[in-house]
Each structure stands twice: as structure tokens, then as C-alpha cells.
Amino acid sequence: MDRRPGYYVLRFALLAGWHAATIAAFLLLGDSWWQLLVAVAAAFGSGQTALLAHDVAHRQVFRTRRPSAVVGRLLGNVGVGMSYGWWTDKHTRHHANPNHEGLDPDVEPGALVWTEEQARGSRGVLRFLNRHQATLFFPLITLAAVDLRRASLQALLTRGGRRVPVRGLELGLIAAHLLGYVAALFLVLPPGLAVAFLVVHQALFGLYLGSVFAPNHKGMPLLQSTEPTRMDFLRKQVLTSRNVRGGRLTDRPLHVLMGGLNHQIEHHLFPSMPTANLRAARDVVRGYCAEIGVPYHETGLIRSWRESLAQLRTASAGTEVLTGTAR
């Protein structure tokens, strides 16, 4: 549980360097289709900014609320254009009841559904998406970054924003991000290239976010809203989470790409533990789970995606039932 100030100083410095290099390349290239490679680099930088904001929100970086909130809003609102306060509230509810239908906002039905019952309730375009969601999953998560921004902005502008302490400030910071981003694109690039940069950047950013967060819980046991939940804290967190392991050559790169969240079980048990320490906690947690007979699920990245897609296919069967009933 010890703090890792050196780790986070290095991480902030590397991220700042990445953004500086990306901006320099963007300005130097100007009107060139090589800018689309810069958009790829920008997507990686945006994903790493979001992952660092995640650690800040969990107080892994700073012990107290105030510096966490200040830096979190700089990374979240200014850095990626999403409300830090809204996301913190949403993510806290996820941690309290992971994969619990009706309590975890990350398993609410929408373009994707997680149970046949949710699928039976879909209509119109959503019903079509839900029916083919396993096939459409990767194309859909290219919209994840845009949708998170939309949801956070909608919450700030409605009653949902009441949970955010400084709603006006958060709206102002998001506006600064959006205006600065759009102005930079259309002042430096011609309109067609500016739109192409925006599409590549935001689509890959969304794909990156989805690729990091989905393998950690999707395809794991889903607790129904009608079930009485009598699990203790350890079982509630461990049984609904999945670790993603890498081999000798891929473990460290995987840690960097996923911001340490490939050790999701340990993160859910100890949310304020610095991500750099999660790997060390893994042996202790896995050994204890084996001792008390609690399943500890860990698999490779490709297998994690297969398990996630299998759940989507099972859930989409609910739309088939609805179609048959309608006939």
C-alpha cells in the first residue's frame, strides 16, 4: 500500500513528453496526410491521460481530496474533455457493486446489453444493435470516448450534475478543451484533413478505452437485480473481476498499455493501491483465494475477449425470443 511518488513523477513526465512531441509533430507537418499517424499517437496519449486520471481519482497519487480533484480535472476535463466529477461518482458506484445489475452503471442496457432480459426490453435501432452486438462490438467501442463525453456533459447540464461539487467549473474546463481542440484542428489543417484527423483520433481513443476496461469484467458472473446479495466484500470483488496476464515478453508492455489494470482483481480489492504495486499483491491475493476456496480468474488478453464476446452472444439471444413472440 506504500505510495510510489517516483513512479508517478516518471509517468507524468513521460506523458507530458509524449503530448509535447505529438503537438510539435502536428504543428510541423501542417497540411499533410501524415497527420493521420499523429492522430494515432494522439489517441494513445489521450488513453494514457485517462488512465492516469483514473489513478488520481482513486487517490493512488495524492493522499487527500483537494490535490486529487485539481489534478483530476486538469487531466479529465481539460485533457480529454470529460467530467472528472461525473466519472468519479459513476466509477465509485461501479466499484461498490461490480457487475451487479441495477447497481453498477457499467452494465446498464444501451447499445450493448449483458443479459437476455435486458435484450428483450430493447426496441428499434437498439434492438438491431443488441441482436448483432457480438459482431458489432469492436466498431461500437470506437464511439466509447465520444459517448462518455456526451454522458458526462448531459449529466452536468441536468439533475445528474448535482452530484458534481463544482459543476460550473467543470463545464468551463470542458468547453475550453473542446474549443481549443477544434480550433487547433481547423486553424492548422484544411477542413477535410481536420475531419479525418478528428475521426481517427476519437475512434482509436474509444477503441483504446474499450480495450482496457472491457476485458476486466465482461464475461464474468453478473449478479441480477432481483437477487439478494449476501457476498462478502472479497467475493463480490474477486468473482466478478478478471486479470489479464502476459508472458515474459508481454507482461510489462501489457502493464503499460492497460495502466496496470490488467491486475483488476487486486485493483478492486485495494482501489487506492498504486498500480505499480498491483503485480506484487497478485501473488498474495491469488494464494489467499486458493487457501479459502475462492475462484481466481486470470487469462490471456485474447481469451478475455473471447469470454466477453461469448456473454454478448448469450445476451443477444433475448432479441431472438422477442422476434419469435412478435411473429
XYZ file of C-alpha atoms in Angstrom:
327
model
C 0.000 0.000 0.000
C 3.053 2.303 0.084
C 2.935 5.395 -2.145
C 5.075 5.418 -5.281
C 5.935 9.094 -5.883
C 8.881 8.301 -8.150
C 6.721 6.087 -10.348
C 4.082 8.775 -10.785
C 6.611 11.573 -11.353
C 8.089 9.469 -14.157
C 4.645 8.660 -15.543
C 3.583 12.322 -15.578
C 6.893 13.313 -17.193
C 6.646 10.655 -19.917
C 3.051 11.604 -20.658
C 3.948 15.295 -20.868
C 6.802 14.429 -23.228
C 4.502 12.329 -25.395
C 1.966 15.150 -25.670
C 4.694 17.710 -26.408
C 6.130 15.543 -29.189
C 2.649 14.939 -30.626
C 1.829 18.657 -30.667
C 5.214 19.500 -32.217
C 4.687 16.918 -34.972
C 1.158 18.244 -35.558
C 2.397 21.820 -35.999
C 5.455 20.925 -38.104
C 3.628 18.634 -40.530
C 0.812 21.055 -41.278
C -1.207 20.182 -44.387
C -0.061 16.583 -44.821
C -1.866 13.261 -44.714
C 0.944 12.034 -42.472
C -1.121 13.826 -39.815
C -3.190 10.655 -39.518
C -0.172 8.994 -37.889
C -0.088 11.909 -35.478
C -3.770 11.193 -34.777
C -2.810 7.612 -33.834
C -0.161 8.951 -31.442
C -2.690 11.430 -30.031
C -5.149 8.583 -29.381
C -2.548 6.711 -27.346
C -1.744 9.892 -25.414
C -5.429 10.508 -24.694
C -5.822 6.949 -23.432
C -2.818 7.274 -21.144
C -4.177 10.603 -19.859
C -7.480 8.919 -18.990
C -5.665 6.058 -17.235
C -3.622 8.494 -15.178
C -6.792 10.403 -14.260
C -8.212 7.059 -13.082
C -5.290 6.602 -10.676
C -5.643 10.173 -9.426
C -9.371 9.666 -8.783
C -8.584 6.596 -6.650
C -6.102 8.647 -4.591
C -3.236 6.469 -5.642
C -1.184 9.570 -6.450
C -2.235 12.073 -3.759
C -3.490 11.175 -0.297
C -6.038 13.982 0.064
C -9.107 15.049 -1.886
C -8.118 18.587 -2.915
C -4.952 17.920 -4.969
C -6.628 14.831 -6.425
C -9.588 16.932 -7.577
C -7.394 19.707 -9.030
C -5.126 17.369 -10.991
C -8.024 15.082 -11.879
C -9.932 17.965 -13.501
C -6.848 19.038 -15.415
C -6.379 15.516 -16.769
C -10.066 14.684 -17.246
C -11.862 17.903 -18.155
C -9.015 19.747 -19.874
C -7.008 16.738 -21.050
C -9.745 14.564 -22.574
C -12.903 16.699 -22.317
C -14.815 14.511 -19.867
C -16.200 15.489 -16.466
C -13.904 14.250 -13.713
C -16.591 14.702 -11.042
C -19.244 12.823 -13.008
C -16.896 9.966 -13.866
C -15.656 9.655 -10.266
C -19.231 9.277 -8.997
C -20.041 6.731 -11.721
C -16.862 4.742 -11.164
C -17.313 4.696 -7.378
C -20.735 3.084 -7.846
C -19.139 0.513 -10.150
C -16.525 -0.384 -7.526
C -19.151 -0.702 -4.803
C -21.181 -3.279 -6.765
C -19.255 -4.561 -9.804
C -21.338 -6.459 -12.365
C -24.476 -6.076 -10.256
C -27.417 -5.276 -12.487
C -29.307 -2.206 -11.314
C -26.413 -1.006 -9.153
C -23.372 -0.987 -11.438
C -23.743 1.751 -14.096
C -21.298 -0.110 -16.339
C -23.830 -2.896 -17.007
C -26.831 -0.710 -17.774
C -28.502 -1.611 -21.095
C -27.963 0.553 -24.144
C -26.188 -0.122 -27.425
C -24.908 -3.210 -25.597
C -26.878 -5.479 -23.270
C -25.495 -8.008 -20.820
C -28.473 -10.312 -20.145
C -31.280 -11.813 -22.218
C -33.768 -9.925 -20.055
C -32.144 -6.608 -20.979
C -32.198 -7.635 -24.651
C -35.930 -8.406 -24.501
C -36.554 -4.841 -23.407
C -34.803 -3.236 -26.368
C -36.655 -1.656 -29.279
C -35.956 -0.055 -32.630
C -32.339 0.613 -33.567
C -31.115 -0.587 -30.173
C -32.811 -3.917 -30.740
C -30.897 -4.336 -34.015
C -27.603 -3.403 -32.349
C -28.268 -5.733 -29.418
C -29.108 -8.609 -31.741
C -25.758 -8.272 -33.559
C -23.733 -6.851 -30.673
C -21.008 -9.517 -30.620
C -20.223 -8.817 -34.278
C -20.539 -5.056 -33.868
C -18.700 -4.828 -30.558
C -15.356 -3.504 -31.790
C -16.915 -0.993 -34.215
C -19.227 0.200 -31.417
C -16.456 0.824 -28.902
C -14.767 3.198 -31.342
C -17.547 5.535 -30.150
C -16.776 4.976 -26.454
C -14.784 8.187 -25.931
C -17.420 10.314 -27.650
C -20.238 8.625 -25.723
C -18.522 9.109 -22.350
C -18.135 12.807 -23.084
C -21.773 13.009 -24.157
C -22.958 11.278 -20.982
C -20.825 13.467 -18.724
C -21.963 16.670 -20.441
C -25.590 15.577 -20.332
C -25.282 14.849 -16.616
C -23.688 18.237 -15.905
C -26.478 20.026 -17.773
C -29.276 18.133 -15.991
C -30.054 16.970 -12.488
C -27.321 14.356 -12.675
C -24.807 17.174 -12.318
C -25.947 17.870 -8.771
C -23.542 15.219 -7.576
C -20.635 17.214 -9.050
C -19.445 19.803 -6.484
C -18.297 22.490 -8.955
C -20.476 21.929 -11.976
C -19.857 25.388 -13.467
C -16.091 24.983 -13.291
C -16.265 21.532 -14.868
C -18.424 22.824 -17.722
C -15.992 25.692 -18.301
C -12.984 23.362 -18.420
C -14.737 21.023 -20.860
C -15.657 23.999 -23.053
C -12.005 25.095 -23.031
C -10.938 21.619 -24.135
C -13.481 21.420 -26.961
C -12.854 24.943 -28.256
C -9.082 24.546 -28.117
C -9.176 21.147 -29.813
C -11.496 22.165 -32.648
C -9.726 25.495 -33.168
C -6.312 23.807 -33.412
C -7.579 21.293 -35.978
C -9.263 23.796 -38.284
C -6.629 26.529 -37.969
C -3.717 24.219 -38.815
C -5.389 21.772 -41.215
C -7.726 22.142 -44.194
C -11.331 21.110 -43.390
C -11.216 17.627 -44.952
C -7.970 16.662 -43.235
C -9.163 18.192 -39.957
C -12.269 15.994 -40.018
C -10.184 12.923 -40.915
C -7.801 13.641 -38.006
C -10.728 14.034 -35.613
C -12.352 10.764 -36.718
C -9.129 8.728 -36.473
C -8.140 10.275 -33.144
C -11.514 9.831 -31.446
C -12.234 6.378 -32.891
C -8.872 4.974 -31.796
C -9.180 6.689 -28.414
C -12.537 4.972 -27.901
C -11.140 1.642 -29.083
C -8.249 2.017 -26.645
C -10.529 2.763 -23.692
C -12.828 -0.148 -24.530
C -9.869 -2.486 -24.974
C -8.594 -1.605 -21.500
C -11.803 -1.657 -19.479
C -13.981 -4.323 -21.137
C -11.695 -7.381 -20.564
C -11.698 -6.781 -16.815
C -15.360 -7.613 -16.084
C -17.285 -8.518 -19.238
C -17.997 -12.219 -19.435
C -17.666 -12.617 -15.675
C -20.638 -13.547 -13.401
C -23.389 -10.942 -13.497
C -25.447 -10.508 -10.334
C -29.118 -9.975 -11.087
C -31.038 -7.052 -9.618
C -33.602 -9.449 -8.154
C -31.009 -11.494 -6.283
C -30.314 -10.782 -2.613
C -26.602 -10.021 -2.464
C -25.042 -11.743 0.531
C -21.487 -11.950 -0.731
C -18.760 -10.568 1.456
C -16.531 -7.849 0.058
C -13.783 -10.181 -1.122
C -16.071 -12.498 -3.074
C -18.067 -9.629 -4.553
C -14.879 -8.155 -5.995
C -12.947 -11.303 -6.946
C -15.750 -13.346 -8.533
C -16.803 -10.519 -10.867
C -13.295 -9.484 -11.986
C -10.732 -10.963 -14.338
C -6.975 -10.498 -14.501
C -5.302 -10.322 -17.896
C -1.852 -11.849 -17.868
C 1.036 -11.508 -20.285
C 4.007 -13.715 -20.995
C 7.635 -12.982 -20.183
C 7.965 -10.631 -23.125
C 4.496 -9.082 -22.978
C 3.795 -8.625 -19.266
C 5.479 -5.224 -18.865
C 4.176 -3.800 -22.181
C 0.695 -5.030 -21.196
C 1.057 -3.245 -17.842
C 1.950 -0.006 -19.661
C -0.834 -0.309 -22.231
C -3.505 -1.112 -19.621
C -2.201 1.264 -16.968
C -1.766 -1.631 -14.527
C -5.463 -2.504 -14.738
C -4.619 -5.920 -16.149
C -4.397 -6.744 -12.397
C -8.077 -5.912 -11.995
C -8.781 -8.263 -9.083
C -6.129 -6.618 -6.918
C -7.284 -3.173 -8.023
C -10.851 -3.908 -6.921
C -9.732 -5.257 -3.570
C -7.349 -2.332 -2.951
C -8.549 0.638 -5.075
C -6.083 3.109 -3.560
C -3.070 0.839 -4.083
C -0.709 2.391 -6.689
C -0.967 0.445 -9.924
C 2.791 -0.154 -9.832
C 2.264 -2.332 -6.719
C -0.614 -4.462 -8.021
C 1.662 -7.087 -9.548
C 3.349 -7.671 -6.187
C -0.056 -8.008 -4.484
C -1.164 -10.592 -7.053
C 0.762 -13.500 -5.510
C -0.609 -12.750 -2.049
C -4.215 -12.425 -3.250
C -4.082 -15.471 -5.507
C -2.591 -17.596 -2.738
C -5.193 -16.473 -0.220
C -8.056 -17.138 -2.651
C -6.728 -20.654 -3.218
C -6.500 -21.154 0.544
C -10.132 -20.219 1.194
C -11.528 -21.784 -1.995
C -12.499 -18.627 -3.928
C -12.055 -18.913 -7.725
C -9.407 -16.509 -9.023
C -9.800 -15.988 -12.768
C -6.810 -14.973 -14.838
C -6.370 -15.413 -18.566
C -4.609 -14.027 -21.611
C -5.854 -10.987 -23.495
C -7.250 -12.902 -26.482
C -9.062 -15.385 -24.230
C -10.517 -12.492 -22.215
C -12.030 -11.071 -25.398
C -13.481 -14.457 -26.332
C -15.149 -14.737 -22.935
C -16.506 -11.193 -23.207
C -17.916 -11.788 -26.686
C -19.470 -15.068 -25.549
C -21.501 -13.168 -22.946
C -22.653 -10.702 -25.606
C -23.797 -13.560 -27.847
C -25.701 -15.202 -24.988
C -27.399 -11.919 -24.060
C -28.376 -11.136 -27.662
C -30.429 -14.339 -27.725
C -33.096 -12.330 -25.889
C -33.808 -10.428 -29.091
C -34.476 -13.720 -30.874
C -37.115 -14.557 -28.262
C -38.715 -11.160 -28.798
C -38.758 -11.660 -32.568
C -40.335 -15.083 -32.246
C -43.018 -13.715 -29.892
C -43.812 -10.854 -32.268
C -44.343 -13.301 -35.111
